[in-house]
Short mmCIF file of C-alpha atoms in Angstrom, two decimals:
data_model
loop_
_atom_site.label_atom_id
_atom_site.label_comp_id
_atom_site.label_asym_id
_atom_site.label_seq_id
_atom_site.Cartn_x
_atom_site.Cartn_y
_atom_site.Cartn_z
CA UNK A 1 0.26 -17.52 -135.36
CA UNK A 2 3.97 -17.86 -135.04
CA UNK A 3 5.95 -16.83 -131.98
CA UNK A 4 7.41 -13.79 -133.75
CA UNK A 5 3.98 -12.43 -134.64
CA UNK A 6 2.83 -12.75 -131.02
CA UNK A 7 5.90 -10.88 -129.81
CA UNK A 8 5.24 -8.07 -132.32
CA UNK A 9 1.61 -7.81 -131.20
CA UNK A 10 2.61 -7.78 -127.52
CA UNK A 11 5.16 -5.01 -128.13
CA UNK A 12 2.57 -2.87 -129.90
CA UNK A 13 0.13 -2.99 -126.98
CA UNK A 14 2.70 -2.13 -124.31
CA UNK A 15 2.75 1.59 -123.59
CA UNK A 16 5.69 3.17 -121.87
CA UNK A 17 5.00 5.30 -118.87
CA UNK A 18 6.34 8.83 -119.06
CA UNK A 19 7.91 10.51 -116.10
CA UNK A 20 5.68 13.01 -114.36
CA UNK A 21 8.16 15.78 -115.00
CA UNK A 22 8.24 15.25 -118.78
CA UNK A 23 5.12 17.32 -119.42
CA UNK A 24 6.30 20.06 -117.09
CA UNK A 25 9.67 20.26 -118.82
CA UNK A 26 7.98 20.39 -122.23
CA UNK A 27 5.71 23.21 -121.02
CA UNK A 28 8.66 25.17 -119.65
CA UNK A 29 10.56 24.86 -122.92
CA UNK A 30 7.53 26.02 -124.92
CA UNK A 31 7.02 29.03 -122.65
CA UNK A 32 10.70 29.95 -122.91
CA UNK A 33 10.49 29.93 -126.70
CA UNK A 34 7.35 32.06 -126.87
CA UNK A 35 7.28 35.84 -126.80
CA UNK A 36 3.64 36.26 -125.80
CA UNK A 37 2.57 37.86 -122.54
CA UNK A 38 2.39 35.66 -119.48
CA UNK A 39 -0.29 37.76 -117.77
CA UNK A 40 -3.52 38.32 -119.74
CA UNK A 41 -3.84 41.90 -121.02
CA UNK A 42 -7.29 42.84 -119.65
CA UNK A 43 -6.67 41.84 -116.00
CA UNK A 44 -3.30 43.61 -116.09
CA UNK A 45 -4.93 46.80 -117.40
CA UNK A 46 -7.59 46.63 -114.67
CA UNK A 47 -4.87 46.23 -112.05
CA UNK A 48 -2.98 49.27 -113.39
CA UNK A 49 -6.20 51.32 -113.42
CA UNK A 50 -6.97 50.28 -109.84
CA UNK A 51 -3.48 51.23 -108.67
CA UNK A 52 -3.59 54.60 -110.43
CA UNK A 53 -7.00 55.33 -108.88
CA UNK A 54 -5.64 54.58 -105.41
CA UNK A 55 -2.57 56.77 -105.87
CA UNK A 56 -3.53 59.69 -108.03
CA UNK A 57 -7.05 59.75 -109.29
CA UNK A 58 -8.08 59.02 -112.85
CA UNK A 59 -5.27 58.90 -115.38
CA UNK A 60 -5.56 58.25 -119.07
CA UNK A 61 -3.04 55.69 -120.20
CA UNK A 62 -2.25 54.79 -123.81
CA UNK A 63 -2.11 51.20 -124.98
CA UNK A 64 1.62 51.56 -125.67
CA UNK A 65 2.12 52.55 -122.02
CA UNK A 66 0.17 49.49 -120.86
CA UNK A 67 2.31 47.29 -123.10
CA UNK A 68 5.51 48.85 -121.77
CA UNK A 69 4.34 48.43 -118.15
CA UNK A 70 3.34 44.83 -118.76
CA UNK A 71 6.61 43.96 -120.49
CA UNK A 72 8.66 45.52 -117.69
CA UNK A 73 6.53 43.86 -114.99
CA UNK A 74 6.80 40.42 -116.57
CA UNK A 75 10.55 40.81 -117.07
CA UNK A 76 10.91 41.72 -113.39
CA UNK A 77 8.76 38.79 -112.23
CA UNK A 78 10.52 36.25 -114.44
CA UNK A 79 13.90 37.52 -113.23
CA UNK A 80 13.00 37.37 -109.53
CA UNK A 81 11.54 33.87 -109.91
CA UNK A 82 14.64 32.75 -111.80
CA UNK A 83 16.89 34.08 -109.03
CA UNK A 84 14.70 32.60 -106.28
CA UNK A 85 14.79 29.23 -108.05
CA UNK A 86 18.59 29.39 -107.99
CA UNK A 87 18.42 30.11 -104.24
CA UNK A 88 16.22 27.03 -103.74
CA UNK A 89 18.57 24.88 -105.83
CA UNK A 90 21.49 26.16 -103.76
CA UNK A 91 19.77 24.71 -100.67
CA UNK A 92 19.14 21.40 -102.48
CA UNK A 93 15.40 22.02 -102.82
CA UNK A 94 13.13 21.99 -105.84
CA UNK A 95 10.38 24.15 -104.36
CA UNK A 96 10.62 27.92 -104.02
CA UNK A 97 9.82 29.19 -100.54
CA UNK A 98 9.08 32.77 -99.41
CA UNK A 99 12.57 33.06 -97.97
CA UNK A 100 13.98 32.41 -101.46
CA UNK A 101 11.93 35.25 -102.92
CA UNK A 102 13.05 37.60 -100.15
CA UNK A 103 16.70 36.68 -100.63
CA UNK A 104 16.46 37.00 -104.42
CA UNK A 105 14.87 40.43 -104.08
CA UNK A 106 17.56 41.59 -101.65
CA UNK A 107 20.39 40.25 -103.80
CA UNK A 108 18.92 41.84 -106.91
CA UNK A 109 18.73 45.35 -105.51
CA UNK A 110 21.19 47.82 -106.97
CA UNK A 111 23.63 49.11 -104.42
CA UNK A 112 25.59 52.28 -104.90
CA UNK A 113 29.02 52.46 -103.33
#
């Protein structure tokens, strides 16, 4: 075997290591592109039913109402996590802490002047 053939074989067996964050970034990009629900439908419906029982007895809720509630809830959660992530980045951190969520919630409240 010539020297060139050995080099080609050696290059084929060497696998490059990927950064740990590569998979996370790929997952984030895929989730951002998708339009599916983040929270599974059945557990969300059970949660809504439990809350309505605690606050007003038995209510009948249409599927369209569940979908609207779930869409609004997920939009709110994504927005508050996005804002809390910006708060963490502002403090040169990568991890969201409870104080970031509190600050993001307070900054996001509508104020009337």
